Amino acid sequence: MRGTQHLETRLVHAGEREPVSGARATVLPIYASSTFVQPSAAELDRAFDEDGLVYSRHANPTVSGFEAAIAAVEGAVGAVAFASGMAAVHAALLAAGTPRGASQPQPCAILAAQDLYGASRTLLRQFFEAQGWPLTFCDMTDLACVEEQLRSQPTIVFLEPISNPLLKVCDLPRIVELAHAVGARVVVDNTLASPIVLRPLEHGADLVVHSATKYLGGHGDALGGVVAARSHLLHDTLRRYAKLLGATLGPFEARLLSRGLKTLALRVRQQSANALVVARWLTTQPRVRQVYYPGLETHPQHRLAAELFGGLFGGLVSFDLEPATPAAAYALMDSLELILPATTLGDVYSLISYSARSSHRDMTADERRQLGIGDGLLRLSVGIEDVRDIIADLEQALQRVA
Ligand SMILES: Cc1ncc(COP(=O)(O)O)c(C=O)c1O
């Protein structure tokens, strides 16, 4: 029938769905297709049941490639990708709150780290707690506090092994052990560490979340999230929720994130090496009151971090300015010429953010003070530039603060 088709018909069908014999792309192509044709109606029917290629909200080959790479890197049975890190956090908590054998989440108690990323904390408060999920926060670096809170037998423990912005490090293996002893599932937001610094599933965690927007992508050009699961049950639950909630990753972003992953180890090693040099240099600066970096011997959890992270300490360095005022923080940010004042982290570029007015802006000043986030606190995401240029930029900007 093809030879008899009219112009309008040819315009929409020609060149599509042609099997390309012998073409083996070296990278997974972008399948910019919202839906998929199966060889027969019976096979389409089967594909619905078997999570096959039916519709891109269910599965898309480019996205599946990214998910397979994450599962391989984190040591998971599978991973599910989302449109953003927040969508991934939301789905991970819903999956962790779904009892074995149940088809839907049921309100259950969450024990969360007090130092979570600001929007995650707000999500817990405004969605989960508001819908009847009992919520308690605790300092995950204080094991006595964790043990005490676990007595009430929460269903979910949610934490970040490196906290934002104060870069505290918690004893993940011990917390997992304690949480599992009371039957809780452990959900770890591993965004700040990246799988190069820490792989929480190796320490027994149940679900690992990433804002892929950060280190995984690493180039500031794609928003995405991903959850890696320890068990088939949790993986299947995540997939089901992803289909229903619909915040799934698009194939173009999946391609960019997969491309980013290829250099993840190189980037994180360079960022960690640069960050250590920058952190040490900052400790010598009169305009800097305190430096927070787990790689510094003076950091309260330095020994734990050295054991857990295999010699890398990540690319984030936070510091308190002297004077600790918003005016001084703004003056520094406005004086930087290389380091970009932008709200993200983990990119190849060095970035700086003022936590009180970015990641933690939804908190009251009192809440921030209780967490130790002062008015002079800045968070630096160290990039892969030559570290001498990063330091030169900080040096000239600190002089202008003075
Ligand atoms: C630790 C952490 N988790 C989750 C998120 C949310 O990720 P996204 O911005 O991709 O939604 C962020 C974003 O900054 C983050 O830093």
Coordinates of N, CA and C in Angstrom, one line a residue, residues 70-183:
I70 N 22.9 2.8 36.6 CA 22.8 3.1 38.0 C 22.8 1.8 38.9
A71 N 21.9 0.9 38.4 CA 21.8 -0.4 39.2 C 23.2 -1.1 39.3
A72 N 23.9 -1.0 38.2 CA 25.2 -1.7 38.1 C 26.2 -1.0 39.0
V73 N 26.1 0.3 39.1 CA 27.1 1.1 39.9 C 26.8 1.0 41.3
E74 N 25.5 1.1 41.7 CA 25.1 1.1 43.1 C 25.0 -0.4 43.7
G75 N 25.1 -1.4 42.8 CA 24.9 -2.8 43.2 C 23.5 -3.1 43.6
A76 N 22.6 -2.6 42.8 CA 21.1 -2.8 43.1 C 20.5 -3.8 42.2
V77 N 19.4 -4.4 42.6 CA 18.7 -5.3 41.7 C 18.1 -4.5 40.5
G78 N 17.8 -3.3 40.7 CA 17.3 -2.5 39.7 C 17.1 -1.0 40.1
A79 N 16.9 -0.1 39.2 CA 16.8 1.3 39.5 C 15.6 1.9 38.7
V80 N 15.0 2.9 39.2 CA 13.9 3.6 38.5 C 14.3 5.1 38.4
A81 N 14.2 5.6 37.2 CA 14.6 7.0 37.0 C 13.3 7.9 37.1
F82 N 13.6 9.1 37.6 CA 12.5 10.1 37.7 C 12.9 11.5 37.1
A83 N 11.9 12.3 37.0 CA 12.1 13.6 36.3 C 13.0 14.6 37.2
S84 N 13.1 14.3 38.5 CA 13.9 15.2 39.3 C 14.3 14.4 40.6
G85 N 15.2 15.0 41.3 CA 15.6 14.3 42.6 C 14.4 14.3 43.6
M86 N 13.6 15.4 43.6 CA 12.5 15.5 44.5 C 11.5 14.4 44.2
A87 N 11.2 14.1 42.9 CA 10.3 13.1 42.5 C 10.8 11.7 43.0
A88 N 12.1 11.6 42.9 CA 12.8 10.3 43.3 C 12.6 10.2 44.9
V89 N 12.8 11.2 45.6 CA 12.7 11.2 47.1 C 11.3 10.8 47.4
H90 N 10.3 11.4 46.8 CA 8.9 11.2 47.0 C 8.5 9.7 46.8
A91 N 8.9 9.2 45.6 CA 8.6 7.8 45.3 C 9.3 6.8 46.2
A92 N 10.6 7.1 46.6 CA 11.3 6.2 47.5 C 10.6 6.1 48.8
L93 N 10.1 7.2 49.4 CA 9.5 7.2 50.7 C 8.1 6.4 50.6
L94 N 7.4 6.6 49.4 CA 6.2 5.9 49.3 C 6.4 4.4 49.2
A95 N 7.5 4.0 48.4 CA 7.8 2.6 48.3 C 8.2 2.0 49.6
A96 N 9.0 2.8 50.4 CA 9.5 2.3 51.7 C 8.3 2.2 52.7
G97 N 7.3 3.0 52.4 CA 6.1 3.0 53.3 C 5.0 2.0 52.8
T98 N 5.3 1.1 51.9 CA 4.3 0.2 51.4 C 4.7 -1.2 52.1
P99 N 3.8 -1.6 52.9 CA 4.1 -2.9 53.6 C 4.2 -4.1 52.6
R100 N 5.0 -5.0 53.0 CA 5.1 -6.3 52.1 C 3.8 -6.8 51.9
G101 N 3.5 -7.1 50.6 CA 2.2 -7.7 50.3 C 1.1 -6.7 50.0
A102 N 1.4 -5.4 50.3 CA 0.3 -4.4 50.1 C 0.5 -3.7 48.7
S103 N -0.5 -3.2 48.2 CA -0.4 -2.6 46.9 C -0.3 -1.1 46.9
Q104 N -0.4 -0.5 48.2 CA -0.4 0.9 48.3 C 0.3 1.3 49.6
P105 N 0.9 2.6 49.6 CA 1.6 3.0 50.8 C 0.6 3.2 51.9
Q106 N 1.0 3.0 53.2 CA 0.1 3.2 54.3 C 0.9 4.1 55.3
P107 N 0.2 5.1 55.8 CA 0.8 6.1 56.7 C 1.6 5.3 57.8
C108 N 2.9 5.6 57.9 CA 3.8 4.9 58.8 C 4.8 5.9 59.4
A109 N 5.4 5.6 60.5 CA 6.3 6.5 61.2 C 7.6 6.6 60.4
I110 N 8.1 7.9 60.3 CA 9.4 8.1 59.6 C 10.3 8.8 60.6
L111 N 11.5 8.2 60.7 CA 12.6 8.9 61.5 C 13.6 9.4 60.5
A112 N 13.7 10.8 60.5 CA 14.5 11.4 59.4 C 15.6 12.2 60.0
A113 N 16.7 12.3 59.2 CA 17.8 13.1 59.7 C 17.4 14.6 59.8
Q114 N 17.9 15.3 60.8 CA 17.5 16.7 61.0 C 18.2 17.5 59.9
D115 N 19.3 17.0 59.4 CA 20.1 17.8 58.4 C 19.8 17.5 57.0
L116 N 18.6 17.1 56.7 CA 18.2 16.8 55.3 C 18.2 18.0 54.4
Y117 N 18.4 17.8 53.1 CA 18.2 18.8 52.1 C 16.8 19.5 52.4
G118 N 16.8 20.9 52.4 CA 15.7 21.7 52.8 C 14.4 21.2 52.2
A119 N 14.3 21.0 50.8 CA 13.1 20.7 50.2 C 12.6 19.3 50.6
S120 N 13.5 18.3 50.9 CA 13.1 17.0 51.4 C 12.4 17.2 52.8
R121 N 13.0 18.0 53.6 CA 12.4 18.3 54.9 C 11.0 18.9 54.8
T122 N 10.9 19.8 53.8 CA 9.6 20.4 53.6 C 8.6 19.4 53.1
L123 N 9.1 18.5 52.2 CA 8.2 17.5 51.6 C 7.7 16.6 52.8
L124 N 8.6 16.2 53.7 CA 8.2 15.3 54.8 C 7.1 16.0 55.6
R125 N 7.4 17.3 55.9 CA 6.4 18.0 56.8 C 5.1 18.3 56.1
Q126 N 5.2 18.8 54.8 CA 4.0 19.4 54.2 C 3.1 18.3 53.5
F127 N 3.8 17.2 53.2 CA 3.0 16.1 52.5 C 2.8 14.9 53.4
F128 N 3.9 14.3 53.8 CA 3.8 13.1 54.6 C 3.2 13.3 56.0
E129 N 3.8 14.2 56.8 CA 3.3 14.5 58.1 C 1.9 15.0 58.0
A130 N 1.6 15.9 57.1 CA 0.3 16.5 57.0 C -0.8 15.4 56.6
Q131 N -0.3 14.3 56.0 CA -1.3 13.3 55.7 C -1.3 12.1 56.7
G132 N -0.7 12.4 57.9 CA -0.8 11.5 59.0 C 0.3 10.5 59.2
W133 N 1.5 10.8 58.5 CA 2.6 9.9 58.7 C 3.4 10.5 59.9
P134 N 3.5 9.8 61.0 CA 4.2 10.4 62.2 C 5.7 10.7 61.8
L135 N 6.2 11.8 62.2 CA 7.5 12.2 61.7 C 8.4 12.7 62.9
T136 N 9.6 12.2 63.0 CA 10.5 12.6 64.0 C 11.8 12.9 63.3
F137 N 12.5 14.0 63.8 CA 13.9 14.3 63.3 C 14.9 13.9 64.3
C138 N 16.0 13.5 63.9 CA 17.1 13.4 64.9 C 18.5 13.6 64.2
D139 N 19.5 13.9 65.1 CA 20.8 14.1 64.6 C 21.4 12.7 64.3
M140 N 21.6 12.3 63.1 CA 22.1 11.0 62.7 C 23.5 10.8 63.1
T141 N 24.3 11.8 63.4 CA 25.6 11.6 63.9 C 25.7 11.3 65.4
D142 N 24.5 11.3 66.0 CA 24.5 11.0 67.5 C 23.8 9.7 67.6
L143 N 24.6 8.6 67.7 CA 24.0 7.3 67.7 C 23.1 7.0 68.9
A144 N 23.4 7.7 70.0 CA 22.5 7.5 71.2 C 21.1 8.0 70.9
C145 N 21.1 9.1 70.2 CA 19.8 9.7 69.8 C 19.1 8.8 68.8
V146 N 19.8 8.2 67.9 CA 19.2 7.3 66.9 C 18.6 6.1 67.6
E147 N 19.4 5.5 68.6 CA 18.9 4.4 69.3 C 17.7 4.7 70.1
E148 N 17.7 5.9 70.7 CA 16.5 6.3 71.5 C 15.3 6.4 70.6
Q149 N 15.4 7.0 69.5 CA 14.3 7.3 68.6 C 13.8 6.0 67.9
L150 N 14.7 5.0 67.8 CA 14.3 3.7 67.2 C 13.5 2.9 68.1
R151 N 13.5 3.3 69.4 CA 12.6 2.5 70.3 C 11.2 2.5 69.9
S152 N 10.8 3.6 69.3 CA 9.3 3.7 68.9 C 9.1 3.0 67.6
Q153 N 10.0 2.3 67.1 CA 9.9 1.4 65.9 C 9.3 2.0 64.7
P154 N 10.0 3.0 64.2 CA 9.5 3.7 62.9 C 9.6 2.6 61.8
T155 N 8.9 2.9 60.7 CA 8.9 2.0 59.5 C 10.0 2.4 58.6
I156 N 10.3 3.7 58.6 CA 11.3 4.3 57.6 C 12.4 5.1 58.4
V157 N 13.6 4.9 58.0 CA 14.7 5.8 58.4 C 15.2 6.4 57.2
F158 N 15.2 7.8 57.2 CA 15.6 8.5 56.0 C 16.8 9.5 56.3
L159 N 17.9 9.3 55.6 CA 19.1 10.1 55.9 C 19.9 10.4 54.7
E160 N 20.8 11.4 54.9 CA 21.9 11.7 53.9 C 23.2 11.4 54.6
P161 N 24.0 10.5 54.1 CA 25.3 10.2 54.8 C 26.3 11.3 55.0
I162 N 26.2 12.3 54.0 CA 27.0 13.5 54.2 C 25.9 14.6 54.2
S163 N 25.8 15.3 55.3 CA 24.7 16.3 55.4 C 25.0 17.6 54.6
N164 N 23.9 18.3 54.3 CA 24.0 19.5 53.6 C 23.4 20.6 54.4
P165 N 24.1 21.7 54.7 CA 25.4 22.1 54.2 C 26.6 21.9 55.1
L166 N 26.3 21.3 56.3 CA 27.4 21.3 57.3 C 28.4 20.1 57.1
L167 N 28.0 19.2 56.2 CA 28.9 18.1 55.8 C 29.3 17.2 57.0
K168 N 28.2 16.9 57.8 CA 28.4 15.9 58.9 C 28.3 14.5 58.3
V169 N 29.0 13.6 58.9 CA 29.0 12.2 58.3 C 28.4 11.3 59.3
C170 N 27.5 10.5 58.9 CA 26.9 9.6 59.9 C 27.4 8.1 59.7
D171 N 27.3 7.4 60.8 CA 27.8 6.0 60.7 C 26.7 5.1 60.1
L172 N 26.7 5.1 58.8 CA 25.7 4.4 58.0 C 25.6 2.9 58.4
P173 N 26.7 2.2 58.3 CA 26.5 0.7 58.6 C 25.9 0.5 60.0
R174 N 26.3 1.3 61.0 CA 25.7 1.0 62.3 C 24.2 1.4 62.4
I175 N 23.9 2.5 61.7 CA 22.4 2.9 61.7 C 21.6 1.9 61.0
V176 N 22.1 1.4 59.9 CA 21.4 0.3 59.1 C 21.1 -0.9 60.0
E177 N 22.2 -1.3 60.8 CA 22.1 -2.4 61.7 C 21.0 -2.2 62.7
L178 N 21.0 -1.0 63.3 CA 20.1 -0.6 64.4 C 18.6 -0.6 63.8
A179 N 18.5 0.1 62.6 CA 17.2 0.2 62.0 C 16.6 -1.1 61.6
H180 N 17.4 -2.0 61.1 CA 16.9 -3.3 60.7 C 16.5 -4.1 61.9
A181 N 17.2 -3.9 63.0 CA 16.9 -4.7 64.2 C 15.4 -4.4 64.6
V182 N 14.9 -3.2 64.3 CA 13.5 -2.9 64.7 C 12.6 -3.0 63.5
G183 N 13.1 -3.5 62.4 CA 12.2 -3.8 61.2 C 12.0 -2.6 60.3

